[in-house]
Each structure stands twice: as C-alpha cells, then as structure tokens.
Amino acid sequence: QVQLVESGGGLVQAGGSLRLSCAASGGTISQYSMAWFRQAPGKERELVSGIGWSADKTYYRDSVKGRFTIARDNAKNTVYLQMNSLKPEDTAVYYCAARLGQVVITRQYTYWGQGTQVTVSS
C-alpha cells in the first residue's frame, strides 16, 4: 500500500507562491497517475491538477490554468504542485492522490495523503 505525505502548505498573501510536495512511500509512483485535489470549507473535493504516469499528459482545472504547474520526479518518488499568483479562492486543504493507469481526469483515485492546508489572505 502506498502512503502519501503532503508538505509545503501554509499561509501566504494573495499574489504569492507556494510549492506543495507529495512524498510517496511503500511503493513507487512510476506506474501511477498522480493528482492534486483540494477541499475548501463547506465544499466538495475538486480535482485541481493531474499528471499521467508517462508524464506526457497533464490536466488543470480552468481556475488554475496559467498559475499552477504539476510535475513529477519518479526518481525521488515525489510529485509537486507549484502554485503561483495565489488567490484567496485557492484557500483549501490540498490532497495528493495516486491511482494505477493513465487516466488522470477522474475522482476515482486509490491512495490519498492526509492533506496540507493552504491559506491565501487578501
């Protein structure tokens, strides 16, 4: 079973940047599609960004396009989410997720991290 641990969250002012990291253990992510989800208070979890195991397929929801970048480093067993030009609307708990196969755009991920809080102040 794969364990995922997020880090890098925190408090940042609007317009600032954060880099989230997701470190995997108990398995390698080389054959997994990886994704970042987020959940704001009172709202449902939503897919923010995803990357296929081949790394040639990425997805970004419209609200973060041009601001967020997802990347993976299989050698380090780590996935990153670079978040620039942050807005208060980005405030949420961010979760790392993994699933086998190449399908990225789905909520059906198998493994989940514990989440890391991102708070963007205005």
Short mmCIF file of N, CA, C and O in Angstrom, two decimals:
data_model
loop_
_atom_site.label_atom_id
_atom_site.label_comp_id
_atom_site.label_asym_id
_atom_site.label_seq_id
_atom_site.Cartn_x
_atom_site.Cartn_y
_atom_site.Cartn_z
N GLN A 1 0.83 -1.17 0.00
CA GLN A 1 0.00 0.00 0.00
C GLN A 1 0.88 1.24 0.00
O GLN A 1 1.87 1.30 0.72
N VAL A 2 0.49 2.21 -0.80
CA VAL A 2 1.26 3.42 -0.95
C VAL A 2 0.79 4.45 0.07
O VAL A 2 -0.41 4.69 0.23
N GLN A 3 1.75 5.05 0.73
CA GLN A 3 1.46 6.16 1.63
C GLN A 3 1.93 7.46 0.99
O GLN A 3 3.02 7.52 0.42
N LEU A 4 1.11 8.48 1.09
CA LEU A 4 1.40 9.77 0.51
C LEU A 4 1.38 10.82 1.61
O LEU A 4 0.45 10.85 2.42
N VAL A 5 2.40 11.64 1.63
CA VAL A 5 2.52 12.68 2.64
C VAL A 5 2.76 14.01 1.94
O VAL A 5 3.76 14.18 1.25
N GLU A 6 1.84 14.94 2.15
CA GLU A 6 1.96 16.27 1.57
C GLU A 6 2.73 17.19 2.51
O GLU A 6 2.67 17.04 3.73
N SER A 7 3.38 18.16 1.92
CA SER A 7 4.04 19.19 2.69
C SER A 7 4.10 20.45 1.84
O SER A 7 3.87 20.42 0.63
N GLY A 8 4.43 21.55 2.47
CA GLY A 8 4.60 22.80 1.75
C GLY A 8 3.47 23.79 1.89
O GLY A 8 3.58 24.92 1.40
N GLY A 9 2.39 23.38 2.52
CA GLY A 9 1.29 24.30 2.72
C GLY A 9 1.63 25.36 3.74
O GLY A 9 2.64 25.29 4.44
N GLY A 10 0.78 26.35 3.81
CA GLY A 10 0.99 27.42 4.76
C GLY A 10 0.14 28.61 4.44
O GLY A 10 -0.81 28.54 3.67
N LEU A 11 0.48 29.71 5.07
CA LEU A 11 -0.22 30.97 4.90
C LEU A 11 0.58 31.87 3.97
O LEU A 11 1.78 32.08 4.18
N VAL A 12 -0.09 32.39 2.97
CA VAL A 12 0.57 33.27 2.01
C VAL A 12 -0.40 34.38 1.62
O VAL A 12 -1.62 34.19 1.63
N GLN A 13 0.15 35.51 1.29
CA GLN A 13 -0.67 36.63 0.85
C GLN A 13 -1.05 36.46 -0.62
O GLN A 13 -0.34 35.82 -1.40
N ALA A 14 -2.18 37.02 -0.98
CA ALA A 14 -2.61 36.96 -2.37
C ALA A 14 -1.51 37.45 -3.30
O ALA A 14 -0.86 38.47 -3.04
N GLY A 15 -1.33 36.72 -4.38
CA GLY A 15 -0.26 37.02 -5.32
C GLY A 15 1.02 36.27 -5.06
O GLY A 15 1.91 36.26 -5.92
N GLY A 16 1.12 35.64 -3.93
CA GLY A 16 2.30 34.89 -3.57
C GLY A 16 2.31 33.50 -4.15
O GLY A 16 1.43 33.10 -4.92
N SER A 17 3.32 32.74 -3.75
CA SER A 17 3.54 31.41 -4.30
C SER A 17 3.79 30.40 -3.19
O SER A 17 4.31 30.73 -2.13
N LEU A 18 3.43 29.18 -3.47
CA LEU A 18 3.75 28.04 -2.63
C LEU A 18 4.07 26.86 -3.52
O LEU A 18 3.56 26.75 -4.63
N ARG A 19 4.90 25.98 -3.02
CA ARG A 19 5.20 24.74 -3.71
C ARG A 19 4.85 23.58 -2.80
O ARG A 19 5.47 23.40 -1.75
N LEU A 20 3.88 22.81 -3.21
CA LEU A 20 3.48 21.63 -2.47
C LEU A 20 4.26 20.42 -2.94
O LEU A 20 4.54 20.28 -4.13
N SER A 21 4.60 19.56 -2.01
CA SER A 21 5.29 18.32 -2.32
C SER A 21 4.48 17.15 -1.80
O SER A 21 3.83 17.25 -0.75
N CYS A 22 4.53 16.07 -2.52
CA CYS A 22 3.87 14.83 -2.13
C CYS A 22 4.90 13.72 -2.21
O CYS A 22 5.31 13.33 -3.30
N ALA A 23 5.31 13.23 -1.06
CA ALA A 23 6.29 12.17 -0.99
C ALA A 23 5.60 10.83 -0.80
O ALA A 23 4.77 10.67 0.10
N ALA A 24 5.93 9.87 -1.64
CA ALA A 24 5.32 8.55 -1.59
C ALA A 24 6.27 7.55 -0.96
O ALA A 24 7.49 7.61 -1.15
N SER A 25 5.70 6.63 -0.22
CA SER A 25 6.45 5.53 0.36
C SER A 25 5.61 4.27 0.29
O SER A 25 4.40 4.32 0.08
N GLY A 26 6.26 3.13 0.46
CA GLY A 26 5.57 1.86 0.37
C GLY A 26 5.35 1.38 -1.05
O GLY A 26 4.71 0.35 -1.27
N GLY A 27 5.85 2.10 -2.00
CA GLY A 27 5.71 1.77 -3.40
C GLY A 27 6.26 2.89 -4.24
O GLY A 27 6.45 4.01 -3.76
N THR A 28 6.48 2.61 -5.50
CA THR A 28 6.95 3.62 -6.43
C THR A 28 5.79 4.15 -7.24
O THR A 28 4.81 3.45 -7.51
N ILE A 29 5.92 5.40 -7.65
CA ILE A 29 4.83 6.06 -8.37
C ILE A 29 5.00 5.99 -9.87
O ILE A 29 4.23 6.62 -10.60
N SER A 30 5.99 5.25 -10.34
CA SER A 30 6.32 5.28 -11.76
C SER A 30 5.18 4.83 -12.65
O SER A 30 5.10 5.26 -13.81
N GLN A 31 4.30 3.98 -12.17
CA GLN A 31 3.18 3.49 -12.95
C GLN A 31 1.84 4.06 -12.47
O GLN A 31 0.79 3.51 -12.79
N TYR A 32 1.90 5.14 -11.75
CA TYR A 32 0.71 5.77 -11.21
C TYR A 32 0.46 7.11 -11.87
O TYR A 32 1.39 7.87 -12.13
N SER A 33 -0.80 7.37 -12.13
CA SER A 33 -1.21 8.74 -12.36
C SER A 33 -1.33 9.43 -11.01
O SER A 33 -1.78 8.82 -10.03
N MET A 34 -0.92 10.67 -10.96
CA MET A 34 -0.91 11.42 -9.72
C MET A 34 -1.76 12.67 -9.89
O MET A 34 -1.88 13.22 -10.98
N ALA A 35 -2.31 13.12 -8.78
CA ALA A 35 -3.19 14.27 -8.85
C ALA A 35 -3.16 15.04 -7.55
O ALA A 35 -2.80 14.51 -6.49
N TRP A 36 -3.55 16.29 -7.65
CA TRP A 36 -3.81 17.14 -6.51
C TRP A 36 -5.29 17.50 -6.49
O TRP A 36 -5.83 17.99 -7.49
N PHE A 37 -5.91 17.25 -5.37
CA PHE A 37 -7.27 17.68 -5.11
C PHE A 37 -7.25 18.75 -4.03
O PHE A 37 -6.26 18.91 -3.30
N ARG A 38 -8.34 19.45 -3.90
CA ARG A 38 -8.48 20.39 -2.80
C ARG A 38 -9.92 20.42 -2.32
O ARG A 38 -10.85 20.12 -3.08
N GLN A 39 -10.07 20.77 -1.07
CA GLN A 39 -11.39 20.88 -0.49
C GLN A 39 -11.44 22.10 0.42
O GLN A 39 -10.70 22.18 1.40
N ALA A 40 -12.29 23.02 0.07
CA ALA A 40 -12.50 24.21 0.88
C ALA A 40 -13.62 23.94 1.88
O ALA A 40 -14.45 23.05 1.68
N PRO A 41 -13.66 24.71 2.96
CA PRO A 41 -14.71 24.50 3.96
C PRO A 41 -16.10 24.58 3.35
O PRO A 41 -16.42 25.52 2.61
N GLY A 42 -16.92 23.59 3.63
CA GLY A 42 -18.28 23.57 3.14
C GLY A 42 -18.43 23.20 1.68
O GLY A 42 -19.55 23.25 1.16
N LYS A 43 -17.36 22.83 1.02
CA LYS A 43 -17.41 22.49 -0.39
C LYS A 43 -16.92 21.07 -0.62
O LYS A 43 -16.25 20.47 0.23
N GLU A 44 -17.27 20.54 -1.76
CA GLU A 44 -16.83 19.20 -2.13
C GLU A 44 -15.40 19.23 -2.64
O GLU A 44 -14.89 20.24 -3.12
N ARG A 45 -14.77 18.09 -2.52
CA ARG A 45 -13.43 17.94 -3.05
C ARG A 45 -13.44 18.12 -4.56
O ARG A 45 -14.35 17.65 -5.25
N GLU A 46 -12.43 18.79 -5.09
CA GLU A 46 -12.35 19.01 -6.52
C GLU A 46 -10.94 18.71 -7.02
O GLU A 46 -9.95 18.93 -6.32
N LEU A 47 -10.89 18.21 -8.23
CA LEU A 47 -9.62 17.91 -8.87
C LEU A 47 -8.99 19.21 -9.34
O LEU A 47 -9.59 19.96 -10.11
N VAL A 48 -7.79 19.47 -8.88
CA VAL A 48 -7.06 20.68 -9.23
C VAL A 48 -6.15 20.45 -10.42
O VAL A 48 -6.16 21.21 -11.40
N SER A 49 -5.36 19.40 -10.35
CA SER A 49 -4.38 19.11 -11.38
C SER A 49 -4.01 17.65 -11.32
O SER A 49 -4.05 17.03 -10.26
N GLY A 50 -3.64 17.09 -12.46
CA GLY A 50 -3.22 15.71 -12.52
C GLY A 50 -2.14 15.51 -13.56
O GLY A 50 -1.99 16.31 -14.48
N ILE A 51 -1.40 14.43 -13.40
CA ILE A 51 -0.33 14.10 -14.33
C ILE A 51 -0.28 12.59 -14.50
O ILE A 51 -0.33 11.84 -13.53
N GLY A 52 -0.21 12.15 -15.75
CA GLY A 52 -0.15 10.73 -16.04
C GLY A 52 1.18 10.13 -15.67
O GLY A 52 2.18 10.83 -15.50
N TRP A 53 1.19 8.81 -15.58
CA TRP A 53 2.44 8.15 -15.19
C TRP A 53 3.53 8.33 -16.22
O TRP A 53 4.71 8.30 -15.88
N SER A 54 3.14 8.52 -17.48
CA SER A 54 4.12 8.78 -18.52
C SER A 54 4.58 10.23 -18.54
O SER A 54 5.52 10.56 -19.25
N ALA A 55 3.91 11.08 -17.79
CA ALA A 55 4.21 12.50 -17.66
C ALA A 55 3.94 13.29 -18.93
O ALA A 55 4.25 14.48 -18.98
N ASP A 56 3.39 12.66 -19.95
CA ASP A 56 3.06 13.37 -21.17
C ASP A 56 1.62 13.86 -21.20
O ASP A 56 1.19 14.43 -22.20
N LYS A 57 0.89 13.62 -20.14
CA LYS A 57 -0.49 14.06 -20.04
C LYS A 57 -0.68 14.80 -18.73
O LYS A 57 -0.41 14.25 -17.66
N THR A 58 -1.12 16.03 -18.82
CA THR A 58 -1.40 16.82 -17.64
C THR A 58 -2.78 17.42 -17.75
O THR A 58 -3.33 17.60 -18.84
N TYR A 59 -3.33 17.75 -16.60
CA TYR A 59 -4.64 18.36 -16.54
C TYR A 59 -4.63 19.47 -15.50
O TYR A 59 -4.04 19.32 -14.43
N TYR A 60 -5.29 20.57 -15.83
CA TYR A 60 -5.50 21.65 -14.89
C TYR A 60 -6.95 22.12 -15.00
O TYR A 60 -7.46 22.32 -16.12
N ARG A 61 -7.59 22.29 -13.88
CA ARG A 61 -8.91 22.89 -13.95
C ARG A 61 -8.77 24.34 -14.38
O ARG A 61 -7.73 24.98 -14.17
N ASP A 62 -9.82 24.86 -14.99
CA ASP A 62 -9.74 26.16 -15.62
C ASP A 62 -9.28 27.26 -14.66
O ASP A 62 -8.54 28.17 -15.05
N SER A 63 -9.71 27.18 -13.43
CA SER A 63 -9.44 28.26 -12.50
C SER A 63 -7.97 28.38 -12.11
O SER A 63 -7.57 29.41 -11.55
N VAL A 64 -7.16 27.36 -12.40
CA VAL A 64 -5.75 27.41 -12.02
C VAL A 64 -4.83 27.40 -13.23
O VAL A 64 -3.60 27.50 -13.05
N LYS A 65 -5.36 27.30 -14.41
CA LYS A 65 -4.53 27.29 -15.61
C LYS A 65 -3.70 28.56 -15.71
O LYS A 65 -4.20 29.67 -15.51
N GLY A 66 -2.45 28.38 -16.02
CA GLY A 66 -1.53 29.50 -16.11
C GLY A 66 -0.93 29.92 -14.80
O GLY A 66 0.00 30.73 -14.79
N ARG A 67 -1.44 29.40 -13.70
CA ARG A 67 -0.94 29.75 -12.38
C ARG A 67 -0.28 28.56 -11.67
O ARG A 67 0.69 28.75 -10.94
N PHE A 68 -0.82 27.38 -11.87
CA PHE A 68 -0.31 26.18 -11.20
C PHE A 68 0.42 25.31 -12.21
O PHE A 68 0.06 25.24 -13.38
N THR A 69 1.42 24.60 -11.72
CA THR A 69 2.16 23.65 -12.54
C THR A 69 2.39 22.38 -11.74
O THR A 69 2.88 22.43 -10.61
N ILE A 70 2.02 21.26 -12.34
CA ILE A 70 2.25 19.97 -11.70
C ILE A 70 3.48 19.33 -12.33
O ILE A 70 3.72 19.47 -13.53
N ALA A 71 4.25 18.64 -11.53
CA ALA A 71 5.43 17.95 -12.01
C ALA A 71 5.66 16.71 -11.17
O ALA A 71 5.20 16.62 -10.03
N ARG A 72 6.37 15.77 -11.75
CA ARG A 72 6.70 14.57 -11.01
C ARG A 72 8.17 14.24 -11.18
O ARG A 72 8.77 14.50 -12.23
N ASP A 73 8.73 13.68 -10.15
CA ASP A 73 10.10 13.21 -10.17
C ASP A 73 10.06 11.77 -9.66
O ASP A 73 10.06 11.53 -8.46
N ASN A 74 10.00 10.84 -10.60
CA ASN A 74 9.86 9.45 -10.21
C ASN A 74 11.07 8.94 -9.45
O ASN A 74 10.95 8.07 -8.58
N ALA A 75 12.24 9.47 -9.76
CA ALA A 75 13.44 9.05 -9.06
C ALA A 75 13.36 9.40 -7.58
O ALA A 75 13.90 8.68 -6.73
N LYS A 76 12.72 10.51 -7.26
CA LYS A 76 12.54 10.92 -5.88
C LYS A 76 11.21 10.47 -5.31
O LYS A 76 10.92 10.74 -4.14
N ASN A 77 10.40 9.80 -6.13
CA ASN A 77 9.10 9.32 -5.70
C ASN A 77 8.25 10.47 -5.14
O ASN A 77 7.57 10.33 -4.11
N THR A 78 8.28 11.57 -5.85
CA THR A 78 7.67 12.80 -5.36
C THR A 78 6.92 13.51 -6.49
O THR A 78 7.37 13.51 -7.64
N VAL A 79 5.81 14.10 -6.14
CA VAL A 79 5.03 14.93 -7.04
C VAL A 79 4.93 16.32 -6.44
O VAL A 79 4.81 16.47 -5.22
N TYR A 80 4.95 17.32 -7.30
CA TYR A 80 4.94 18.70 -6.86
C TYR A 80 3.77 19.45 -7.47
O TYR A 80 3.27 19.12 -8.54
N LEU A 81 3.36 20.47 -6.78
CA LEU A 81 2.41 21.42 -7.33
C LEU A 81 2.93 22.81 -7.03
O LEU A 81 2.92 23.25 -5.88
N GLN A 82 3.43 23.46 -8.06
CA GLN A 82 3.87 24.84 -7.94
C GLN A 82 2.68 25.75 -8.14
O GLN A 82 2.02 25.70 -9.18
N MET A 83 2.41 26.57 -7.15
CA MET A 83 1.25 27.44 -7.17
C MET A 83 1.72 28.89 -7.14
O MET A 83 2.31 29.33 -6.15
N ASN A 84 1.46 29.60 -8.21
CA ASN A 84 1.82 31.00 -8.32
C ASN A 84 0.57 31.86 -8.40
O ASN A 84 -0.52 31.38 -8.69
N SER A 85 0.76 33.13 -8.17
CA SER A 85 -0.34 34.10 -8.25
C SER A 85 -1.55 33.62 -7.47
O SER A 85 -2.68 33.64 -7.95
N LEU A 86 -1.31 33.22 -6.26
CA LEU A 86 -2.37 32.63 -5.44
C LEU A 86 -3.45 33.65 -5.12
O LEU A 86 -3.18 34.84 -4.94
N LYS A 87 -4.66 33.15 -5.06
CA LYS A 87 -5.83 33.95 -4.78
C LYS A 87 -6.51 33.42 -3.52
O LYS A 87 -6.37 32.25 -3.17
N PRO A 88 -7.27 34.27 -2.83
CA PRO A 88 -8.00 33.78 -1.66
C PRO A 88 -8.89 32.59 -1.98
O PRO A 88 -9.10 31.73 -1.11
N GLU A 89 -9.40 32.51 -3.19
CA GLU A 89 -10.25 31.41 -3.60
C GLU A 89 -9.50 30.08 -3.65
O GLU A 89 -10.13 29.02 -3.74
N ASP A 90 -8.18 30.12 -3.63
CA ASP A 90 -7.39 28.90 -3.60
C ASP A 90 -7.28 28.30 -2.21
O ASP A 90 -6.72 27.21 -2.06
N THR A 91 -7.77 29.00 -1.22
CA THR A 91 -7.69 28.51 0.15
C THR A 91 -8.44 27.19 0.29
O THR A 91 -9.63 27.10 -0.04
N ALA A 92 -7.75 26.18 0.76
CA ALA A 92 -8.34 24.85 0.89
C ALA A 92 -7.31 23.92 1.51
O ALA A 92 -6.14 24.27 1.65
N VAL A 93 -7.77 22.75 1.87
CA VAL A 93 -6.87 21.65 2.18
C VAL A 93 -6.55 20.94 0.88
O VAL A 93 -7.45 20.54 0.14
N TYR A 94 -5.28 20.80 0.59
CA TYR A 94 -4.84 20.18 -0.64
C TYR A 94 -4.39 18.75 -0.37
O TYR A 94 -3.61 18.50 0.55
N TYR A 95 -4.89 17.84 -1.18
CA TYR A 95 -4.61 16.43 -1.03
C TYR A 95 -3.89 15.88 -2.25
O TYR A 95 -4.26 16.18 -3.38
N CYS A 96 -2.90 15.08 -2.01
CA CYS A 96 -2.24 14.32 -3.05
C CYS A 96 -2.93 12.98 -3.21
O CYS A 96 -3.36 12.38 -2.22
N ALA A 97 -3.03 12.50 -4.44
CA ALA A 97 -3.69 11.23 -4.70
C ALA A 97 -2.96 10.48 -5.80
O ALA A 97 -2.29 11.07 -6.64
N ALA A 98 -3.12 9.16 -5.79
CA ALA A 98 -2.46 8.30 -6.77
C ALA A 98 -3.40 7.19 -7.21
O ALA A 98 -4.23 6.71 -6.42
N ARG A 99 -3.27 6.79 -8.45
CA ARG A 99 -4.02 5.67 -8.98
C ARG A 99 -3.21 4.99 -10.07
O ARG A 99 -2.42 5.64 -10.77
N LEU A 100 -3.41 3.71 -10.24
CA LEU A 100 -2.75 2.98 -11.32
C LEU A 100 -3.36 3.35 -12.65
O LEU A 100 -4.56 3.60 -12.75
N GLY A 101 -2.53 3.36 -13.67
CA GLY A 101 -3.01 3.59 -15.01
C GLY A 101 -2.81 5.01 -15.47
O GLY A 101 -2.26 5.86 -14.76
N GLN A 102 -3.29 5.28 -16.67
CA GLN A 102 -3.04 6.54 -17.34
C GLN A 102 -4.19 7.53 -17.24
O GLN A 102 -4.04 8.68 -17.65
N VAL A 103 -5.32 7.11 -16.74
CA VAL A 103 -6.45 8.01 -16.63
C VAL A 103 -6.21 8.99 -15.51
O VAL A 103 -5.97 8.61 -14.35
N VAL A 104 -6.26 10.26 -15.83
CA VAL A 104 -5.98 11.33 -14.88
C VAL A 104 -7.26 12.01 -14.42
O VAL A 104 -7.44 12.29 -13.24
N ILE A 105 -8.15 12.29 -15.37
CA ILE A 105 -9.34 13.07 -15.08
C ILE A 105 -10.41 12.15 -14.52
O ILE A 105 -11.26 11.62 -15.25
N THR A 106 -10.37 11.95 -13.25
CA THR A 106 -11.32 11.11 -12.54
C THR A 106 -11.20 11.42 -11.05
O THR A 106 -10.17 11.91 -10.58
N ARG A 107 -12.27 11.16 -10.33
CA ARG A 107 -12.22 11.26 -8.88
C ARG A 107 -11.86 9.93 -8.23
O ARG A 107 -11.66 9.87 -7.01
N GLN A 108 -11.74 8.89 -9.02
CA GLN A 108 -11.53 7.55 -8.51
C GLN A 108 -10.04 7.27 -8.34
O GLN A 108 -9.44 6.49 -9.08
N TYR A 109 -9.46 7.91 -7.38
CA TYR A 109 -8.08 7.65 -7.01
C TYR A 109 -8.04 6.73 -5.80
O TYR A 109 -8.92 6.75 -4.95
N THR A 110 -7.00 5.93 -5.75
CA THR A 110 -6.91 4.85 -4.78
C THR A 110 -6.24 5.28 -3.48
O THR A 110 -6.69 4.92 -2.39
N TYR A 111 -5.17 6.01 -3.59
CA TYR A 111 -4.37 6.39 -2.43
C TYR A 111 -4.43 7.89 -2.23
O TYR A 111 -4.39 8.66 -3.19
N TRP A 112 -4.47 8.27 -0.97
CA TRP A 112 -4.63 9.67 -0.60
C TRP A 112 -3.70 10.06 0.52
O TRP A 112 -3.44 9.27 1.43
N GLY A 113 -3.21 11.26 0.45
CA GLY A 113 -2.46 11.82 1.55
C GLY A 113 -3.37 12.41 2.59
O GLY A 113 -4.60 12.43 2.46
N GLN A 114 -2.77 12.90 3.66
CA GLN A 114 -3.54 13.43 4.77
C GLN A 114 -3.98 14.87 4.55
O GLN A 114 -4.84 15.38 5.28
N GLY A 115 -3.39 15.52 3.59
CA GLY A 115 -3.75 16.89 3.27
C GLY A 115 -2.82 17.90 3.90
O GLY A 115 -2.24 17.67 4.96
N THR A 116 -2.69 19.03 3.24
CA THR A 116 -1.93 20.14 3.77
C THR A 116 -2.72 21.42 3.54
O THR A 116 -3.30 21.63 2.47
N GLN A 117 -2.78 22.25 4.55
CA GLN A 117 -3.60 23.46 4.49
C GLN A 117 -2.89 24.56 3.73
O GLN A 117 -1.72 24.87 4.00
N VAL A 118 -3.61 25.14 2.80
CA VAL A 118 -3.15 26.33 2.08
C VAL A 118 -4.14 27.45 2.37
O VAL A 118 -5.34 27.31 2.11
N THR A 119 -3.64 28.52 2.91
CA THR A 119 -4.48 29.67 3.22
C THR A 119 -3.90 30.90 2.53
O THR A 119 -2.73 31.23 2.73
N VAL A 120 -4.72 31.54 1.74
CA VAL A 120 -4.31 32.72 0.99
C VAL A 120 -5.10 33.90 1.53
O VAL A 120 -6.33 33.94 1.45
N SER A 121 -4.41 34.85 2.08
CA SER A 121 -5.04 36.02 2.65
C SER A 121 -5.13 37.14 1.62
O SER A 121 -4.32 37.22 0.69
N SER A 122 -6.10 37.99 1.81
CA SER A 122 -6.29 39.12 0.92
C SER A 122 -5.73 40.40 1.51
O SER A 122 -5.63 41.42 0.83
#
